[in-house]
PDB file of C-alpha atoms in Angstrom:
ATOM      1  CA  UNK M   1      82.755  48.351  92.328  1.00  0.00           C
ATOM      2  CA  UNK M   2      79.898  50.469  90.960  1.00  0.00           C
ATOM      3  CA  UNK M   3      78.549  47.490  88.962  1.00  0.00           C
ATOM      4  CA  UNK M   4      78.579  45.301  92.115  1.00  0.00           C
ATOM      5  CA  UNK M   5      76.711  47.979  94.087  1.00  0.00           C
ATOM      6  CA  UNK M   6      74.072  48.315  91.347  1.00  0.00           C
ATOM      7  CA  UNK M   7      73.713  44.528  91.108  1.00  0.00           C
ATOM      8  CA  UNK M   8      73.236  44.266  94.877  1.00  0.00           C
ATOM      9  CA  UNK M   9      70.678  47.086  94.877  1.00  0.00           C
ATOM     10  CA  UNK M  10      68.688  45.477  92.030  1.00  0.00           C
ATOM     11  CA  UNK M  11      68.818  42.058  93.715  1.00  0.00           C
ATOM     12  CA  UNK M  12      67.609  43.529  97.022  1.00  0.00           C
ATOM     13  CA  UNK M  13      64.753  45.354  95.263  1.00  0.00           C
ATOM     14  CA  UNK M  14      63.684  42.161  93.473  1.00  0.00           C
ATOM     15  CA  UNK M  15      63.727  40.193  96.728  1.00  0.00           C
ATOM     16  CA  UNK M  16      61.621  42.821  98.491  1.00  0.00           C
ATOM     17  CA  UNK M  17      59.147  42.868  95.597  1.00  0.00           C
ATOM     18  CA  UNK M  18      58.920  39.069  95.536  1.00  0.00           C
ATOM     19  CA  UNK M  19      58.368  38.975  99.292  1.00  0.00           C
ATOM     20  CA  UNK M  20      55.708  41.697  99.128  1.00  0.00           C
ATOM     21  CA  UNK M  21      53.815  39.837  96.385  1.00  0.00           C
ATOM     22  CA  UNK M  22      53.561  36.511  98.180  1.00  0.00           C
ATOM     23  CA  UNK M  23      50.397  36.886 100.228  1.00  0.00           C
ATOM     24  CA  UNK M  24      49.472  33.249  99.650  1.00  0.00           C
ATOM     25  CA  UNK M  25      46.977  31.920 102.149  1.00  0.00           C
ATOM     26  CA  UNK M  26      46.100  28.289 102.922  1.00  0.00           C
ATOM     27  CA  UNK M  27      42.525  28.261 104.200  1.00  0.00           C
ATOM     28  CA  UNK M  28      41.462  25.267 106.280  1.00  0.00           C
ATOM     29  CA  UNK M  29      38.401  26.771 107.984  1.00  0.00           C
ATOM     30  CA  UNK M  30      35.145  25.659 106.398  1.00  0.00           C
ATOM     31  CA  UNK M  31      32.573  28.335 105.538  1.00  0.00           C
ATOM     32  CA  UNK M  32      29.887  25.625 105.548  1.00  0.00           C
ATOM     33  CA  UNK M  33      30.117  22.246 107.222  1.00  0.00           C
ATOM     34  CA  UNK M  34      28.714  19.138 105.611  1.00  0.00           C
ATOM     35  CA  UNK M  35      31.014  16.619 107.297  1.00  0.00           C
ATOM     36  CA  UNK M  36      29.945  14.394 110.169  1.00  0.00           C
ATOM     37  CA  UNK M  37      29.687  16.126 113.525  1.00  0.00           C
ATOM     38  CA  UNK M  38      32.704  16.017 115.822  1.00  0.00           C
ATOM     39  CA  UNK M  39      32.383  13.525 118.713  1.00  0.00           C
ATOM     40  CA  UNK M  40      31.656  15.207 122.055  1.00  0.00           C
ATOM     41  CA  UNK M  41      34.734  13.569 123.631  1.00  0.00           C
ATOM     42  CA  UNK M  42      37.175  15.600 121.504  1.00  0.00           C
ATOM     43  CA  UNK M  43      38.485  18.813 123.042  1.00  0.00           C
ATOM     44  CA  UNK M  44      36.939  22.023 121.718  1.00  0.00           C
ATOM     45  CA  UNK M  45      40.168  24.000 121.940  1.00  0.00           C
ATOM     46  CA  UNK M  46      43.570  23.332 120.406  1.00  0.00           C
ATOM     47  CA  UNK M  47      46.954  24.653 121.538  1.00  0.00           C
ATOM     48  CA  UNK M  48      47.464  28.337 120.802  1.00  0.00           C
ATOM     49  CA  UNK M  49      48.136  29.036 117.128  1.00  0.00           C
ATOM     50  CA  UNK M  50      46.613  25.745 115.918  1.00  0.00           C
ATOM     51  CA  UNK M  51      43.082  25.436 114.536  1.00  0.00           C
ATOM     52  CA  UNK M  52      40.581  23.357 116.487  1.00  0.00           C
ATOM     53  CA  UNK M  53      39.346  20.134 114.904  1.00  0.00           C
ATOM     54  CA  UNK M  54      36.023  21.909 114.308  1.00  0.00           C
ATOM     55  CA  UNK M  55      37.765  24.532 112.153  1.00  0.00           C
ATOM     56  CA  UNK M  56      39.666  22.097 109.954  1.00  0.00           C
ATOM     57  CA  UNK M  57      37.781  21.346 106.743  1.00  0.00           C
ATOM     58  CA  UNK M  58      36.955  17.696 106.089  1.00  0.00           C
ATOM     59  CA  UNK M  59      35.267  15.806 103.250  1.00  0.00           C
ATOM     60  CA  UNK M  60      31.793  17.320 102.855  1.00  0.00           C
ATOM     61  CA  UNK M  61      32.830  20.814 103.943  1.00  0.00           C
ATOM     62  CA  UNK M  62      32.778  23.978 101.837  1.00  0.00           C
ATOM     63  CA  UNK M  63      35.575  26.577 101.719  1.00  0.00           C
ATOM     64  CA  UNK M  64      34.949  29.991 100.156  1.00  0.00           C
ATOM     65  CA  UNK M  65      37.841  30.966  97.878  1.00  0.00           C
ATOM     66  CA  UNK M  66      38.662  34.220  96.125  1.00  0.00           C
ATOM     67  CA  UNK M  67      40.305  34.479  92.706  1.00  0.00           C
ATOM     68  CA  UNK M  68      42.904  36.875  91.348  1.00  0.00           C
ATOM     69  CA  UNK M  69      40.389  39.476  90.142  1.00  0.00           C
ATOM     70  CA  UNK M  70      37.751  41.418  92.058  1.00  0.00           C
ATOM     71  CA  UNK M  71      34.428  39.598  91.867  1.00  0.00           C
ATOM     72  CA  UNK M  72      35.955  36.118  91.481  1.00  0.00           C
ATOM     73  CA  UNK M  73      34.696  33.913  94.313  1.00  0.00           C
ATOM     74  CA  UNK M  74      33.757  30.235  94.510  1.00  0.00           C
ATOM     75  CA  UNK M  75      32.361  28.029  97.262  1.00  0.00           C
ATOM     76  CA  UNK M  76      34.458  24.866  96.824  1.00  0.00           C
ATOM     77  CA  UNK M  77      33.085  21.684  98.370  1.00  0.00           C
ATOM     78  CA  UNK M  78      35.086  18.461  98.564  1.00  0.00           C
ATOM     79  CA  UNK M  79      32.037  16.199  98.322  1.00  0.00           C
ATOM     80  CA  UNK M  80      33.663  12.774  98.264  1.00  0.00           C
ATOM     81  CA  UNK M  81      37.037  11.017  98.109  1.00  0.00           C
ATOM     82  CA  UNK M  82      37.547   7.535  96.628  1.00  0.00           C
ATOM     83  CA  UNK M  83      40.841   5.808  97.490  1.00  0.00           C
ATOM     84  CA  UNK M  84      41.696   3.764  95.529  1.00  0.00           C
ATOM     85  CA  UNK M  85      39.655   4.809  92.490  1.00  0.00           C
ATOM     86  CA  UNK M  86      39.136   2.070  89.936  1.00  0.00           C
ATOM     87  CA  UNK M  87      39.870   2.783  86.247  1.00  0.00           C
ATOM     88  CA  UNK M  88      36.802   3.279  84.071  1.00  0.00           C
ATOM     89  CA  UNK M  89      38.131   0.676  81.608  1.00  0.00           C
ATOM     90  CA  UNK M  90      41.070  -1.702  81.196  1.00  0.00           C
ATOM     91  CA  UNK M  91      42.863   0.465  78.621  1.00  0.00           C
ATOM     92  CA  UNK M  92      44.021   3.321  80.856  1.00  0.00           C
ATOM     93  CA  UNK M  93      45.326   2.391  84.323  1.00  0.00           C
ATOM     94  CA  UNK M  94      47.805   3.753  86.890  1.00  0.00           C
ATOM     95  CA  UNK M  95      51.485   2.945  86.374  1.00  0.00           C
ATOM     96  CA  UNK M  96      52.868  -0.092  88.207  1.00  0.00           C
ATOM     97  CA  UNK M  97      53.369   0.725  91.890  1.00  0.00           C
ATOM     98  CA  UNK M  98      50.817   3.563  91.800  1.00  0.00           C
ATOM     99  CA  UNK M  99      47.119   3.982  92.471  1.00  0.00           C
ATOM    100  CA  UNK M 100      44.478   6.549  91.574  1.00  0.00           C
ATOM    101  CA  UNK M 101      42.592   8.681  94.070  1.00  0.00           C
ATOM    102  CA  UNK M 102      39.485  10.540  92.901  1.00  0.00           C
ATOM    103  CA  UNK M 103      38.114  13.666  94.581  1.00  0.00           C
ATOM    104  CA  UNK M 104      34.655  14.984  93.717  1.00  0.00           C
ATOM    105  CA  UNK M 105      34.430  18.767  93.811  1.00  0.00           C
ATOM    106  CA  UNK M 106      31.363  20.976  93.573  1.00  0.00           C
ATOM    107  CA  UNK M 107      32.324  24.542  92.672  1.00  0.00           C
ATOM    108  CA  UNK M 108      29.561  27.137  93.108  1.00  0.00           C
ATOM    109  CA  UNK M 109      30.210  30.607  91.689  1.00  0.00           C
ATOM    110  CA  UNK M 110      29.317  32.976  94.556  1.00  0.00           C
ATOM    111  CA  UNK M 111      31.109  35.927  92.956  1.00  0.00           C
ATOM    112  CA  UNK M 112      29.902  38.670  90.653  1.00  0.00           C
ATOM    113  CA  UNK M 113      31.988  37.558  87.631  1.00  0.00           C
ATOM    114  CA  UNK M 114      31.908  34.316  85.637  1.00  0.00           C
ATOM    115  CA  UNK M 115      34.224  31.594  86.952  1.00  0.00           C
ATOM    116  CA  UNK M 116      36.362  30.442  83.997  1.00  0.00           C
ATOM    117  CA  UNK M 117      39.071  27.916  84.755  1.00  0.00           C
ATOM    118  CA  UNK M 118      40.468  24.429  84.287  1.00  0.00           C
ATOM    119  CA  UNK M 119      39.706  23.251  87.849  1.00  0.00           C
ATOM    120  CA  UNK M 120      42.002  20.214  87.856  1.00  0.00           C
ATOM    121  CA  UNK M 121      45.016  22.494  87.316  1.00  0.00           C
ATOM    122  CA  UNK M 122      44.396  24.032  90.754  1.00  0.00           C
ATOM    123  CA  UNK M 123      44.075  20.745  92.642  1.00  0.00           C
ATOM    124  CA  UNK M 124      46.669  18.601  94.413  1.00  0.00           C
ATOM    125  CA  UNK M 125      46.951  16.043  97.194  1.00  0.00           C
ATOM    126  CA  UNK M 126      49.680  15.662  99.816  1.00  0.00           C
ATOM    127  CA  UNK M 127      50.815  12.562 101.646  1.00  0.00           C
ATOM    128  CA  UNK M 128      52.059  12.154 105.223  1.00  0.00           C
ATOM    129  CA  UNK M 129      55.679  12.478 104.023  1.00  0.00           C
ATOM    130  CA  UNK M 130      55.025  15.900 102.452  1.00  0.00           C
ATOM    131  CA  UNK M 131      55.031  14.707  98.838  1.00  0.00           C
ATOM    132  CA  UNK M 132      52.518  16.572  96.664  1.00  0.00           C
ATOM    133  CA  UNK M 133      50.806  15.182  93.602  1.00  0.00           C
ATOM    134  CA  UNK M 134      49.073  17.097  90.806  1.00  0.00           C
ATOM    135  CA  UNK M 135      45.932  15.956  89.028  1.00  0.00           C
ATOM    136  CA  UNK M 136      46.177  13.519  86.153  1.00  0.00           C
ATOM    137  CA  UNK M 137      43.830  13.025  83.204  1.00  0.00           C
ATOM    138  CA  UNK M 138      42.064   9.778  84.016  1.00  0.00           C
ATOM    139  CA  UNK M 139      38.479   8.547  84.003  1.00  0.00           C
ATOM    140  CA  UNK M 140      37.461   6.403  86.952  1.00  0.00           C
ATOM    141  CA  UNK M 141      34.414   4.434  87.976  1.00  0.00           C
ATOM    142  CA  UNK M 142      33.846   7.034  90.716  1.00  0.00           C
ATOM    143  CA  UNK M 143      31.924   9.189  88.236  1.00  0.00           C
ATOM    144  CA  UNK M 144      32.170  11.808  85.491  1.00  0.00           C
ATOM    145  CA  UNK M 145      35.440  13.751  85.348  1.00  0.00           C
ATOM    146  CA  UNK M 146      35.563  17.475  86.057  1.00  0.00           C
ATOM    147  CA  UNK M 147      35.430  19.587  82.912  1.00  0.00           C
ATOM    148  CA  UNK M 148      38.763  20.989  81.756  1.00  0.00           C
ATOM    149  CA  UNK M 149      37.068  24.176  80.535  1.00  0.00           C
ATOM    150  CA  UNK M 150      34.646  25.464  83.189  1.00  0.00           C
ATOM    151  CA  UNK M 151      32.699  28.612  82.347  1.00  0.00           C
ATOM    152  CA  UNK M 152      30.306  29.128  85.247  1.00  0.00           C
ATOM    153  CA  UNK M 153      28.034  32.192  85.512  1.00  0.00           C
ATOM    154  CA  UNK M 154      27.392  33.729  88.957  1.00  0.00           C
ATOM    155  CA  UNK M 155      24.978  31.586  90.971  1.00  0.00           C
ATOM    156  CA  UNK M 156      25.640  28.397  88.985  1.00  0.00           C
ATOM    157  CA  UNK M 157      27.912  25.439  89.744  1.00  0.00           C
ATOM    158  CA  UNK M 158      30.089  22.749  88.204  1.00  0.00           C
ATOM    159  CA  UNK M 159      30.485  19.220  89.585  1.00  0.00           C
ATOM    160  CA  UNK M 160      33.029  16.541  88.706  1.00  0.00           C
ATOM    161  CA  UNK M 161      35.797  14.179  89.748  1.00  0.00           C
ATOM    162  CA  UNK M 162      39.497  15.082  89.717  1.00  0.00           C
ATOM    163  CA  UNK M 163      41.936  12.156  89.682  1.00  0.00           C
ATOM    164  CA  UNK M 164      45.429  11.987  91.202  1.00  0.00           C
ATOM    165  CA  UNK M 165      48.072   9.299  90.676  1.00  0.00           C
ATOM    166  CA  UNK M 166      50.073   8.518  93.816  1.00  0.00           C
ATOM    167  CA  UNK M 167      52.392   5.707  94.954  1.00  0.00           C
ATOM    168  CA  UNK M 168      50.548   2.764  96.518  1.00  0.00           C
ATOM    169  CA  UNK M 169      52.518   3.267  99.765  1.00  0.00           C
ATOM    170  CA  UNK M 170      51.586   6.962 100.131  1.00  0.00           C
ATOM    171  CA  UNK M 171      49.080   7.895 102.839  1.00  0.00           C
ATOM    172  CA  UNK M 172      47.217  10.910 101.484  1.00  0.00           C
ATOM    173  CA  UNK M 173      46.344  13.344 104.296  1.00  0.00           C
ATOM    174  CA  UNK M 174      45.179  16.544 102.567  1.00  0.00           C
ATOM    175  CA  UNK M 175      43.500  17.735  99.383  1.00  0.00           C
ATOM    176  CA  UNK M 176      44.046  21.302  98.146  1.00  0.00           C
ATOM    177  CA  UNK M 177      42.209  23.430  95.610  1.00  0.00           C
ATOM    178  CA  UNK M 178      42.798  26.958  94.323  1.00  0.00           C
ATOM    179  CA  UNK M 179      41.202  29.144  91.672  1.00  0.00           C
ATOM    180  CA  UNK M 180      42.916  30.466  88.545  1.00  0.00           C
ATOM    181  CA  UNK M 181      44.572  27.097  87.877  1.00  0.00           C
ATOM    182  CA  UNK M 182      46.107  27.268  91.350  1.00  0.00           C
ATOM    183  CA  UNK M 183      47.626  30.737  90.891  1.00  0.00           C
ATOM    184  CA  UNK M 184      45.135  32.577  93.121  1.00  0.00           C
ATOM    185  CA  UNK M 185      46.606  33.747  96.418  1.00  0.00           C
ATOM    186  CA  UNK M 186      44.079  31.712  98.401  1.00  0.00           C
ATOM    187  CA  UNK M 187      44.074  27.897  98.508  1.00  0.00           C
ATOM    188  CA  UNK M 188      41.540  25.695 100.271  1.00  0.00           C
ATOM    189  CA  UNK M 189      42.768  22.626 102.147  1.00  0.00           C
ATOM    190  CA  UNK M 190      40.752  19.658 103.406  1.00  0.00           C
ATOM    191  CA  UNK M 191      42.072  17.061 105.863  1.00  0.00           C
ATOM    192  CA  UNK M 192      41.203  13.576 104.636  1.00  0.00           C
ATOM    193  CA  UNK M 193      42.813  11.235 107.157  1.00  0.00           C
TER     194      UNK M 193
END
């Protein structure tokens, strides 16, 4: 009986700790807008609790993201999306039934510490069915791939393409990016369709 009570107490403490440590935040509001202006015919306000179309980041918009340590901050811009992305050569192609999508990111270090990361580890896309796909190592005709070992001093930036392999039938609707190989508590999300 005593062992069961101790086990329950430890389990409850672990659950409370896990819950307290999950302050993850999905940020969809752009800090800078580079996307096309919203048509005047769209409503300016959304139902309560939902962001307006103007506050949902799109291709061309910048989202400011914080890292795990004080002083880690990056302005992440989803500059372009190519769907489907063509292989750079005939030797490395998507598996049968799949296609590649390439997303160009510009990551500007706006923090006070160097930004050191493997950016593709913190990126993923999601389709309309809720399936999520991680980045894959692939070179496409879209342009130069993102470095796998970014070391960016404050005030400088890194630019490159991150490739994802998804089923041909999937309709990709969002792109996400987070610092610290995706382990930072804050993740940026762009709506792409």
